[in-house]
PDB file of C-alpha atoms in Angstrom:
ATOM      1  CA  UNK A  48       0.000   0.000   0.000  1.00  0.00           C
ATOM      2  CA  UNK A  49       1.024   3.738  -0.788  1.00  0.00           C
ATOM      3  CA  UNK A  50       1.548   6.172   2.146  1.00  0.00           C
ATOM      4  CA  UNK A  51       0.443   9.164  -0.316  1.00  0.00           C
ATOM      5  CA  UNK A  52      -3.121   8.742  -0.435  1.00  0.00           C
ATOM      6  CA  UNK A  53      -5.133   9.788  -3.884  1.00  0.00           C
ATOM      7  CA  UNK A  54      -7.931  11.218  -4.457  1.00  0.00           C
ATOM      8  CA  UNK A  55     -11.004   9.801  -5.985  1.00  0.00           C
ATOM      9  CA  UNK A  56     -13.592  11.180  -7.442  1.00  0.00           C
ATOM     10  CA  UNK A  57     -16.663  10.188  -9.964  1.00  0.00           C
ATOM     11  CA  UNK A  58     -17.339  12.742 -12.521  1.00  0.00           C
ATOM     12  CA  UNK A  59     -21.384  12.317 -13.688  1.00  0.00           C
ATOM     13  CA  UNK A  60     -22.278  12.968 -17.101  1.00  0.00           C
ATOM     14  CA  UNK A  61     -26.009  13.803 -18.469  1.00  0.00           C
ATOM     15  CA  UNK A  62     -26.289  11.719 -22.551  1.00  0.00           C
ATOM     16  CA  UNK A  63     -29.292  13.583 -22.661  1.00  0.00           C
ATOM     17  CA  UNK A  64     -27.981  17.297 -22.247  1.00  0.00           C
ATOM     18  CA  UNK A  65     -31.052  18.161 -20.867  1.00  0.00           C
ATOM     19  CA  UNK A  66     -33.505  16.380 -22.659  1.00  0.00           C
ATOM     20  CA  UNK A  67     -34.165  13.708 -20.063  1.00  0.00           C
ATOM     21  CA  UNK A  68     -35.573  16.276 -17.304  1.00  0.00           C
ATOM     22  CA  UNK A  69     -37.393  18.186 -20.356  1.00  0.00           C
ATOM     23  CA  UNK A  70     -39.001  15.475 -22.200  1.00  0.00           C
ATOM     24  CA  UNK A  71     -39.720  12.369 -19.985  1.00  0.00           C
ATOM     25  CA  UNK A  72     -43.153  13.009 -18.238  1.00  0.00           C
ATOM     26  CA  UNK A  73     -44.646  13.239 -21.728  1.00  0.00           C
ATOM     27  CA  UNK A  74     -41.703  10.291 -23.490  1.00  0.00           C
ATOM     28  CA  UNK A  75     -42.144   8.583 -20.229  1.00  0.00           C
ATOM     29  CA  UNK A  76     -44.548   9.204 -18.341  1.00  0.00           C
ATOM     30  CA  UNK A  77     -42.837   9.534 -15.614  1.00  0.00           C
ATOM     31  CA  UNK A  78     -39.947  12.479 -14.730  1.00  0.00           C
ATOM     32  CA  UNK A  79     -36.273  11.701 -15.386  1.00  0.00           C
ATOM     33  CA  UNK A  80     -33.737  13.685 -14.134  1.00  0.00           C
ATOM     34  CA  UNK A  81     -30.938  12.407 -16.182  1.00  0.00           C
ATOM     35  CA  UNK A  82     -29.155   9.897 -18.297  1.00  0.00           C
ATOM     36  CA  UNK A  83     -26.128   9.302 -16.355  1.00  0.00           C
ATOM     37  CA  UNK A  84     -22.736   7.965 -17.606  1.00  0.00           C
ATOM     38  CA  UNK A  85     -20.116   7.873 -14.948  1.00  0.00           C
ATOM     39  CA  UNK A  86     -16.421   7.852 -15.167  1.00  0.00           C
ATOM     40  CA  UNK A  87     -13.827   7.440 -11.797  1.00  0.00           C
ATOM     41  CA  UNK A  88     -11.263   9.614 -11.856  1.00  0.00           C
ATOM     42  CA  UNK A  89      -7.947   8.686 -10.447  1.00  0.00           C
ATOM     43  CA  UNK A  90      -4.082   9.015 -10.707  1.00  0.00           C
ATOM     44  CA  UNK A  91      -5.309  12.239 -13.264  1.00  0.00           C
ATOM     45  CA  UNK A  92      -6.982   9.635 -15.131  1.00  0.00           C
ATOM     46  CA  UNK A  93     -10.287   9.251 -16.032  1.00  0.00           C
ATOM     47  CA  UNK A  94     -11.712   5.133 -16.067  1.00  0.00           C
ATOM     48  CA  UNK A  95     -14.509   4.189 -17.683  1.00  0.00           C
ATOM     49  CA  UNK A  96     -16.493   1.474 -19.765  1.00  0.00           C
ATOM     50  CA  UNK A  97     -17.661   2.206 -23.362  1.00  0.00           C
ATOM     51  CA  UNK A  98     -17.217  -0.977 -25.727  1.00  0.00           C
ATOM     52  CA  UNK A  99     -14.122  -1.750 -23.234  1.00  0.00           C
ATOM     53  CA  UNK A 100     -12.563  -0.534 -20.322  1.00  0.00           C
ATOM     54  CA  UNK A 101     -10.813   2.822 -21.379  1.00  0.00           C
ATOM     55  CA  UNK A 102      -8.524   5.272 -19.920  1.00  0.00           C
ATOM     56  CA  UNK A 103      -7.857   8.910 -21.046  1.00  0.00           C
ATOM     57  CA  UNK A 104      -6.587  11.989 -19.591  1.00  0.00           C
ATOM     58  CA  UNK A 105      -8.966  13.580 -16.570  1.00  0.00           C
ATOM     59  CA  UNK A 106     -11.156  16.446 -18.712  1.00  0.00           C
ATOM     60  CA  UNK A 107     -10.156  14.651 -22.259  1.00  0.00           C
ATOM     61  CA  UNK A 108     -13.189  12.118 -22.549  1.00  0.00           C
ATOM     62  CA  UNK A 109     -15.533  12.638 -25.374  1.00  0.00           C
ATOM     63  CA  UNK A 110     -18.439  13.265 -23.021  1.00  0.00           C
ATOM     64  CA  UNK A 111     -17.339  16.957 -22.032  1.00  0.00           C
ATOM     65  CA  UNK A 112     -17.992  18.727 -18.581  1.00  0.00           C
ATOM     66  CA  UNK A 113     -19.744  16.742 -16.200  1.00  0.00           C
ATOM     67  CA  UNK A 114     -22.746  18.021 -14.551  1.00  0.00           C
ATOM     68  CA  UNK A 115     -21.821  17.385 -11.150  1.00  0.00           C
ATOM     69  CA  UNK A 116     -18.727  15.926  -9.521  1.00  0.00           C
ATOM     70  CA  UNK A 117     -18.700  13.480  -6.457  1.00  0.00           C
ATOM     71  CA  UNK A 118     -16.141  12.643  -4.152  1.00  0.00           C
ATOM     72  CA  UNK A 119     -15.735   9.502  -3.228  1.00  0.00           C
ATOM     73  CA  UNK A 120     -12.561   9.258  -1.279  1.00  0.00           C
ATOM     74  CA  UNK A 121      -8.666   8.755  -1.022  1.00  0.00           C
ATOM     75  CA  UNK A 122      -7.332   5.694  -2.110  1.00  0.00           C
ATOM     76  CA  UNK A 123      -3.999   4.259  -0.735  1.00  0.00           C
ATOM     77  CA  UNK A 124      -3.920   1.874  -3.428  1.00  0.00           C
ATOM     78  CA  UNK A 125      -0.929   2.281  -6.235  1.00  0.00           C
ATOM     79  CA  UNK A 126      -1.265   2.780  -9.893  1.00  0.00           C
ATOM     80  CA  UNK A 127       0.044  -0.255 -10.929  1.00  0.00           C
ATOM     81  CA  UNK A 128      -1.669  -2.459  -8.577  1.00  0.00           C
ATOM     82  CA  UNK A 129      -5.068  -0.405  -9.644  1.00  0.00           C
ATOM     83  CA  UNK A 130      -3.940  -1.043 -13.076  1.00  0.00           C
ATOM     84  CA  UNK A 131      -3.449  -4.606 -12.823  1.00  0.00           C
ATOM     85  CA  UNK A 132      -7.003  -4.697 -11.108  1.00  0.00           C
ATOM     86  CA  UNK A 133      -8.286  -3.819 -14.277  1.00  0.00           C
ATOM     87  CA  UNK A 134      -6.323  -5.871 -16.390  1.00  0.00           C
ATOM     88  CA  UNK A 135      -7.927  -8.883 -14.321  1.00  0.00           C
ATOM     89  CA  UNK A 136     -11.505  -7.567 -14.484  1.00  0.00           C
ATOM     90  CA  UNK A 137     -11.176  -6.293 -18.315  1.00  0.00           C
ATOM     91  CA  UNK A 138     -12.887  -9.862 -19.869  1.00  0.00           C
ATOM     92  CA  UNK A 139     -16.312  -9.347 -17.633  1.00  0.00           C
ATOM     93  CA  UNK A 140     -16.165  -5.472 -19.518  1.00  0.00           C
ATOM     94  CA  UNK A 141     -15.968  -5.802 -23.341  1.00  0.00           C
ATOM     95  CA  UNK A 142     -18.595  -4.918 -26.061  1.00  0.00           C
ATOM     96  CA  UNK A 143     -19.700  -7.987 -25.958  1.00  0.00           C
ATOM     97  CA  UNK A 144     -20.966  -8.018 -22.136  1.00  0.00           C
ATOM     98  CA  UNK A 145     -22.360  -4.386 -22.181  1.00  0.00           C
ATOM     99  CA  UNK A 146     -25.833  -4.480 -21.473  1.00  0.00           C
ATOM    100  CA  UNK A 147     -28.039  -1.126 -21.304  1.00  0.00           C
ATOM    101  CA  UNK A 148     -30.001  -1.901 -18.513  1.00  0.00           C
ATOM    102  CA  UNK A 149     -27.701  -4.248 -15.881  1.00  0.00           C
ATOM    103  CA  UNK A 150     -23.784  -4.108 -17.135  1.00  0.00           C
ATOM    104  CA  UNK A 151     -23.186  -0.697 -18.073  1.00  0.00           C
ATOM    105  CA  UNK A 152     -20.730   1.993 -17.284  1.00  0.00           C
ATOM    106  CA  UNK A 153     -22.330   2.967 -14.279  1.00  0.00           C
ATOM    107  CA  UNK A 154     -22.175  -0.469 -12.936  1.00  0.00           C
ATOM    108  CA  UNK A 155     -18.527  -0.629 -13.962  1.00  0.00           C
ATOM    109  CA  UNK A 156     -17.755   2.635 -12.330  1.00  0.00           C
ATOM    110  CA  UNK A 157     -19.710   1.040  -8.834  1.00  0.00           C
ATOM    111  CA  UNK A 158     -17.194  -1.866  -8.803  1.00  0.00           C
ATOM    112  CA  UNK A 159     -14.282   0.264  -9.407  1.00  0.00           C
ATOM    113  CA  UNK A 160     -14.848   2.593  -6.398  1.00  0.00           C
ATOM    114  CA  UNK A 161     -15.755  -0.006  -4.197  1.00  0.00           C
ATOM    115  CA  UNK A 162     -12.196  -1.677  -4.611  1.00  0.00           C
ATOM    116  CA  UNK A 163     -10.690   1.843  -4.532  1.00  0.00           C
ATOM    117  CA  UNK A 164     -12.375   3.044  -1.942  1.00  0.00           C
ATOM    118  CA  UNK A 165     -14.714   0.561  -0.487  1.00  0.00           C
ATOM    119  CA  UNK A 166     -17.668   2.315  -1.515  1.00  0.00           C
ATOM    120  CA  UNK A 167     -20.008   2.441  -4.020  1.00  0.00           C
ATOM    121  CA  UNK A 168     -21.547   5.023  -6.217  1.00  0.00           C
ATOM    122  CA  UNK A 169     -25.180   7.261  -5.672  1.00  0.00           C
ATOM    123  CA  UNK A 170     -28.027   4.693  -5.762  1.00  0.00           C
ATOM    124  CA  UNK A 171     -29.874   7.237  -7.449  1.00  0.00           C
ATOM    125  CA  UNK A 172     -27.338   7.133 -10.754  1.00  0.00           C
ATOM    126  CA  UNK A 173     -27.482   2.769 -10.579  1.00  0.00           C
ATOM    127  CA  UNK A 174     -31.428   2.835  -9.891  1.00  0.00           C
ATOM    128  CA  UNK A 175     -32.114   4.596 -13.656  1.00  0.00           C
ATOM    129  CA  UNK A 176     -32.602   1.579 -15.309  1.00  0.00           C
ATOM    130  CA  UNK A 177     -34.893   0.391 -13.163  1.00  0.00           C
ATOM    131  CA  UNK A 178     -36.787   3.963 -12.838  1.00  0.00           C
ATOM    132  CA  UNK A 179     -37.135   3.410 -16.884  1.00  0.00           C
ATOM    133  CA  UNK A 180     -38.293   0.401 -16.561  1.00  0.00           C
ATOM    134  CA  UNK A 181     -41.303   1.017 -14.247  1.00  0.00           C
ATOM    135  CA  UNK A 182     -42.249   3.615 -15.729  1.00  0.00           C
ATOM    136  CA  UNK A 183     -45.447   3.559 -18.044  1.00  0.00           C
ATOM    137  CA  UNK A 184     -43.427   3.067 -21.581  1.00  0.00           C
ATOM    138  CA  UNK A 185     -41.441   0.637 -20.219  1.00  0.00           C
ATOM    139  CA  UNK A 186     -42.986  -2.546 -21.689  1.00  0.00           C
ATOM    140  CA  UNK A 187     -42.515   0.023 -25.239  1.00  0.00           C
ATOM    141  CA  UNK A 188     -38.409   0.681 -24.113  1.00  0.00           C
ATOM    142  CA  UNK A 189     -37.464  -2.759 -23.492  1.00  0.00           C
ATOM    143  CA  UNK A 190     -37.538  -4.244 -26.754  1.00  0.00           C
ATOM    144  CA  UNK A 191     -36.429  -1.050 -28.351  1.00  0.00           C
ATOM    145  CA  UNK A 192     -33.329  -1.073 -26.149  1.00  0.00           C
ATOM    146  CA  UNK A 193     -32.971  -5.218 -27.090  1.00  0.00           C
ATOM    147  CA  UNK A 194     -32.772  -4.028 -30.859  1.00  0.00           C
ATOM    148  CA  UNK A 195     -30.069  -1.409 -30.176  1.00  0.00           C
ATOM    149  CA  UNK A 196     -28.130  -3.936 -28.000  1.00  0.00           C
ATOM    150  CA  UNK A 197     -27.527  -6.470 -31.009  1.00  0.00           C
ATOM    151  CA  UNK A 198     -26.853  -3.357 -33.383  1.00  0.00           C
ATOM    152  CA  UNK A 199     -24.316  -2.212 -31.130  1.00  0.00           C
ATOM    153  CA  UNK A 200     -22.874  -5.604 -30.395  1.00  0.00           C
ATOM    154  CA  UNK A 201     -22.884  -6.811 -34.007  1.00  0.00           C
ATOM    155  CA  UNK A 202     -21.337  -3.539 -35.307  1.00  0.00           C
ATOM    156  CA  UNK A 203     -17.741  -2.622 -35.716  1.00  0.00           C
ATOM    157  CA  UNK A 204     -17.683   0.755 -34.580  1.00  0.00           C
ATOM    158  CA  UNK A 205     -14.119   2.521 -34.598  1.00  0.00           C
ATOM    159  CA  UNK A 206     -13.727   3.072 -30.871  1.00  0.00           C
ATOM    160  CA  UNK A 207     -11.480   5.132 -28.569  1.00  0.00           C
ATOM    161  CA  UNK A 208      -8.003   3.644 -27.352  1.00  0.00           C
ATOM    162  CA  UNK A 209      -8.714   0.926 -24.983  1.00  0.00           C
ATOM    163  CA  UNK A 210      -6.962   0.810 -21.595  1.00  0.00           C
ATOM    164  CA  UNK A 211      -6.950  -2.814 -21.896  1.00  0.00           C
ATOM    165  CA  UNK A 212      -6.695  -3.993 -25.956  1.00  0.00           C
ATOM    166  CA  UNK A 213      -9.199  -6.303 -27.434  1.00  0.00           C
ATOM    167  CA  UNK A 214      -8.822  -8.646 -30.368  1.00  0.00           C
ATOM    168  CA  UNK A 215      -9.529  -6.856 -33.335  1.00  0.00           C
ATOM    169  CA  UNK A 216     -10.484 -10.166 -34.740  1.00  0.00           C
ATOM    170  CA  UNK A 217     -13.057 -11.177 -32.189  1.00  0.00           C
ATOM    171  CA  UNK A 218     -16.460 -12.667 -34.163  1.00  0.00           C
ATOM    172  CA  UNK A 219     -19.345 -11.429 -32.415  1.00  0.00           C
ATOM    173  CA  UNK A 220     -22.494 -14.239 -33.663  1.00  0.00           C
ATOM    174  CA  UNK A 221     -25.287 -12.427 -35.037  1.00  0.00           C
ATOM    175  CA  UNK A 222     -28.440 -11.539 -32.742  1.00  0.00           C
ATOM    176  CA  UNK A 223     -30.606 -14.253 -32.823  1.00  0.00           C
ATOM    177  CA  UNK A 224     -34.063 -13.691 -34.490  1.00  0.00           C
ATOM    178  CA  UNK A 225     -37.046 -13.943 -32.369  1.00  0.00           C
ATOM    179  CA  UNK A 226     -39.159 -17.310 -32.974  1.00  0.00           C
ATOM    180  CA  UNK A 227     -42.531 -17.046 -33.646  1.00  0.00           C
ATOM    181  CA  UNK A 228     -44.919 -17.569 -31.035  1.00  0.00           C
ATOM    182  CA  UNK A 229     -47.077 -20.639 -30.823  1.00  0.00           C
ATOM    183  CA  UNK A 230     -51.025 -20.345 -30.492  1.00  0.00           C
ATOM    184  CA  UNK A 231     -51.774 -21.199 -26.919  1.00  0.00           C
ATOM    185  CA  UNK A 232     -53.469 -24.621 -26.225  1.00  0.00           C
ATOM    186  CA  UNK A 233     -56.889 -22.558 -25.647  1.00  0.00           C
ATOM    187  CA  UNK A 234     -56.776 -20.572 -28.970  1.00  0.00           C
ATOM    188  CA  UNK A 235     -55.972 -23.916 -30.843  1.00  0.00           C
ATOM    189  CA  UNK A 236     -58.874 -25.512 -29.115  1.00  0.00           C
ATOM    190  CA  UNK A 237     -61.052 -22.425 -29.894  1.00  0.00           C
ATOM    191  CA  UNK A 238     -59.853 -22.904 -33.595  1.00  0.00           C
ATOM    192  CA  UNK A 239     -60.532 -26.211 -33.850  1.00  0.00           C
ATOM    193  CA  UNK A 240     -64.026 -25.878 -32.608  1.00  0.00           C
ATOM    194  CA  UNK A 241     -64.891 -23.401 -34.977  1.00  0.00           C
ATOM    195  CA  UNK A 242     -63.894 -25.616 -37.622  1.00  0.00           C
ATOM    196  CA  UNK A 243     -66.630 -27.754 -36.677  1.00  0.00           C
ATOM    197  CA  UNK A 244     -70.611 -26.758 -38.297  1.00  0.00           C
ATOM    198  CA  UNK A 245     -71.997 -24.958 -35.198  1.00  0.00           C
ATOM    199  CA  UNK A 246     -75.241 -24.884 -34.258  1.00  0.00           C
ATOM    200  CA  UNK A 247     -77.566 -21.808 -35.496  1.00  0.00           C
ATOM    201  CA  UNK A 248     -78.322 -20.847 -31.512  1.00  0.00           C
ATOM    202  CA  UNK A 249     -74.051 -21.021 -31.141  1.00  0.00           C
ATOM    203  CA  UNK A 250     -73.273 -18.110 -33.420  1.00  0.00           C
ATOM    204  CA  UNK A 251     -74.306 -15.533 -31.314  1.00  0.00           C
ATOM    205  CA  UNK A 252     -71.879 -17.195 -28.660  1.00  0.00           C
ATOM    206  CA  UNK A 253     -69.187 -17.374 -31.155  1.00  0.00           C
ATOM    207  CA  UNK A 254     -69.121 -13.688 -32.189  1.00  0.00           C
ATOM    208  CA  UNK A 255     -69.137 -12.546 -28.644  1.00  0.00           C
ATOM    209  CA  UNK A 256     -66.212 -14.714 -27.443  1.00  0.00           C
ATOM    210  CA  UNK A 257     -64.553 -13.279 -30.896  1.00  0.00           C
ATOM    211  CA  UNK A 258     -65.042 -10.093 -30.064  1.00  0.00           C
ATOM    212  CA  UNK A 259     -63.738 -10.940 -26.256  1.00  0.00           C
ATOM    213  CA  UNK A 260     -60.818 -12.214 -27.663  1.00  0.00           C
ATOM    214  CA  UNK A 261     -60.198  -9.297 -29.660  1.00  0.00           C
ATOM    215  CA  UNK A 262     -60.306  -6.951 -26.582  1.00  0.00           C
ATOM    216  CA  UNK A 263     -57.994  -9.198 -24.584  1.00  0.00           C
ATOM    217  CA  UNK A 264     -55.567  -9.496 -27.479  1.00  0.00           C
ATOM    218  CA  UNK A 265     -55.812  -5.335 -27.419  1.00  0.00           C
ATOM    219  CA  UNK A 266     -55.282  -5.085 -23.436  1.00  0.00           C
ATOM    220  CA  UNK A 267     -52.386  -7.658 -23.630  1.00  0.00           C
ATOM    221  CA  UNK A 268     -50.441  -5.281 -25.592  1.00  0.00           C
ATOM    222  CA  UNK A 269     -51.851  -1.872 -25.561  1.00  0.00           C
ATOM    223  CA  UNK A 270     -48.514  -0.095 -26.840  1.00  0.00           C
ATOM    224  CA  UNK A 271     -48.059  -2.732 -30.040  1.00  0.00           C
ATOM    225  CA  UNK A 272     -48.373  -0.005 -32.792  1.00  0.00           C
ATOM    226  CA  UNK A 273     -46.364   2.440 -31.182  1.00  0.00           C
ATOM    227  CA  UNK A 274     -43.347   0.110 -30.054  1.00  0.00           C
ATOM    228  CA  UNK A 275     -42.844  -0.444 -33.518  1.00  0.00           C
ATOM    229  CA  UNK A 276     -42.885   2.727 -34.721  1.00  0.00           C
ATOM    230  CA  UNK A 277     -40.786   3.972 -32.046  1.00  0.00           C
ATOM    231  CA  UNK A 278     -38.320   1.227 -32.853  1.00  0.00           C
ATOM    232  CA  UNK A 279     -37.923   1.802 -36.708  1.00  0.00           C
ATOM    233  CA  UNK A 280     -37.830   5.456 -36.050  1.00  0.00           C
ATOM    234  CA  UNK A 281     -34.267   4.640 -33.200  1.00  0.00           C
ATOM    235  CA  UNK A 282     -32.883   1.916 -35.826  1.00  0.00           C
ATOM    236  CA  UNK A 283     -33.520   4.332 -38.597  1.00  0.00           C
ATOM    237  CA  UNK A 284     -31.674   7.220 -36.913  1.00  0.00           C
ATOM    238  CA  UNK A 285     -28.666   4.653 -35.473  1.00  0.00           C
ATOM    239  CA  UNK A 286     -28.261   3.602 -38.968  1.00  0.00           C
ATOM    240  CA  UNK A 287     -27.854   6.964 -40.500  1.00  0.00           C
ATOM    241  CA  UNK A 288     -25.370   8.216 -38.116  1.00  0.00           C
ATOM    242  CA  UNK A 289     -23.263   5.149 -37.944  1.00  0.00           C
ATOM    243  CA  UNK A 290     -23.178   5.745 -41.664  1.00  0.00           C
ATOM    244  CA  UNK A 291     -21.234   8.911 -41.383  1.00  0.00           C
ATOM    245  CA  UNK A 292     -18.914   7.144 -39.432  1.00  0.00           C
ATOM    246  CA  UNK A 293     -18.078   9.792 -37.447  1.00  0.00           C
ATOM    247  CA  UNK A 294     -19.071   8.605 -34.013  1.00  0.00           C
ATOM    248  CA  UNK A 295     -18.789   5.574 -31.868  1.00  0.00           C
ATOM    249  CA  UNK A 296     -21.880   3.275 -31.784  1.00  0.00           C
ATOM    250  CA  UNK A 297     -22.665   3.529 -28.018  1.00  0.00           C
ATOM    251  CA  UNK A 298     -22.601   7.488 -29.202  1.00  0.00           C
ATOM    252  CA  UNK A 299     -24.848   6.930 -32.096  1.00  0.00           C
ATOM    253  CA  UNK A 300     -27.194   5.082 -30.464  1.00  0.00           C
ATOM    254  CA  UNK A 301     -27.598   7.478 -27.308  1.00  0.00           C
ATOM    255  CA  UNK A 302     -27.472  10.516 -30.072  1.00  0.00           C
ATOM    256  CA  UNK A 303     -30.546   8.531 -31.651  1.00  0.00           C
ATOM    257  CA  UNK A 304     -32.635   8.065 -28.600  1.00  0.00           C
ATOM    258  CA  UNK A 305     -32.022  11.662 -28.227  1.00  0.00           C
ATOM    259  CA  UNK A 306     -33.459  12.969 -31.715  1.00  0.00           C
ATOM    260  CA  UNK A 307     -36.777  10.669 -31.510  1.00  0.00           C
ATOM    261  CA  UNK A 308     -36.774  11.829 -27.939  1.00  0.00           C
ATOM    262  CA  UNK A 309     -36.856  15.265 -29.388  1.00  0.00           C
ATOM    263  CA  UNK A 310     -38.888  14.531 -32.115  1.00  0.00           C
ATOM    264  CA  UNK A 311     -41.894  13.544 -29.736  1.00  0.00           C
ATOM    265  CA  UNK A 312     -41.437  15.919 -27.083  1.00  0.00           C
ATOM    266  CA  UNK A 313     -42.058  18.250 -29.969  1.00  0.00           C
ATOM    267  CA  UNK A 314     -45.124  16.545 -31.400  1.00  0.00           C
ATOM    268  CA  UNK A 315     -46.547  16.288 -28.213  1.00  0.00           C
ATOM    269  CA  UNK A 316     -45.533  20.105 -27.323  1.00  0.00           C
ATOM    270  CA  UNK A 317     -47.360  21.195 -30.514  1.00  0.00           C
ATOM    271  CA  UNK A 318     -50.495  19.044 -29.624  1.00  0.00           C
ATOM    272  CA  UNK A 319     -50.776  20.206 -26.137  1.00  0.00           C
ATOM    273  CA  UNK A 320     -50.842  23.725 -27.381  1.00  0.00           C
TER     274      UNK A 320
END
């Protein structure tokens, strides 16, 4: 251990730049205060996990200025022995393990200061995902945010230097397509009864339970035409800027979110007024 102690800190980002706090009662339903991205800063370096864990100068990440700064301590620990921390932890922390919701950089940034420091990071920046999720659009989100994880994990977006290198030649399989679901054993049945010649007193019966049916099917999934809309609209937007290759595809995809974000806070602006 180090007899010069060093200070830690977490620098909190906003991938929203506003548009979170602005737009999520009417995107949501529910208020958001923030996107959050989180980087530990330590040794005048800045750690963090985007498609790898990466390193880069403190102030020199492509996020910009953070919108708040928390300290979370002194660390006794030495650079090299940090350093080799990493190294060990670097194959749980590739593109290939990122996942929006429950292995992101926040999480990343949680174990980091609890080894530095033995504490974590604000439950309020690791409870997001799970303030998303509850929120009314959730059950819309989800699958959205499944379609953006394969793009991202199936696309070779140039990326910044990684602390710890990857294979360049690493084959990431393609995501696998959803199966089709199966009619449940009561629709079959209800199928294969109406094959049968029913009774003239039984079509009244029929057309009600139809119509039953119908309304279930419609409660079940409430939010059907607008999840897919919603999706093609983020895919379309992720494609297009990806295209211009000028950004790295966790960027592109938070930069889409953000435009159909935008986009409907808009609509829904105009229609209110």
């Amino acid at each position: 251990m180090a007899e010069e102690g060093y200070k830690v800190v977490l620098n909190v980002y906003d991938l929203s730049n506003g548009l979170a706090r602005q737009l999520s009662t009417s995107f949501l339903g529910k208020p958001i205060e923030a996107i959050w991205h989180t980087g530990v800063v330590v040794y005048g370096n800045e750690y963090f996990f985007g498609g790898g864990i990466q390193s880069l100068p403190a102030g020199r990440t492509p996020y910009g200025r953070p919108v708040r700064v928390v300290e979370l301590g002194e660390t006794h620990i030495p650079q090299e022995v940090f350093e080799d921390y990493l190294r060990d932890i670097a194959p749980r922390y590739t593109a290939e393990t990122y996942r929006l919701l429950s292995h992101n950089c926040n999480n990343f940034s949680n174990e980091v200061a609890q080894f530095l420091v033995g504490a974590g990071i604000p439950d309020y920046i690791l409870n997001l995902p799970a303030e998303v999720m509850s929120s009314p659009m959730g059950p819309l989100i989800m699958p959205m945010i499944q379609n953006l994880e394969s793009t991202l994990r199936s696309n070779a977006a140039p990326q910044a230097t990684q602390f710890v290198p990857t294979p360049a030649s690493v084959s990431v399989p393609p995501p696998s397509q959803p199966q089709p679901s199966k009619p449940s054993s009561t629709t079959a049945t209800g199928a294969a009864a109406g094959s049968s010649s029913p009774k003239r007193g039984d079509k009244a019966d029929n057309a009600k339970h139809s119509e039953a049916a119908s309304a279930g099917a419609a409660a079940v999934d409430p939010l059907g035409g607008a999840r897919g809309k919603v999706q093609e609209e983020v895919m379309r937007e992720f494609a297009a800027i990806m295209a211009s290759g000028t950004l790295r595809a966790s960027e592109a995809a938070a930069l889409a979110m953000r435009r159909v974000m935008e986009r409907h806070g808009n609509a829904t602006t105009m229609q209110q007024g």
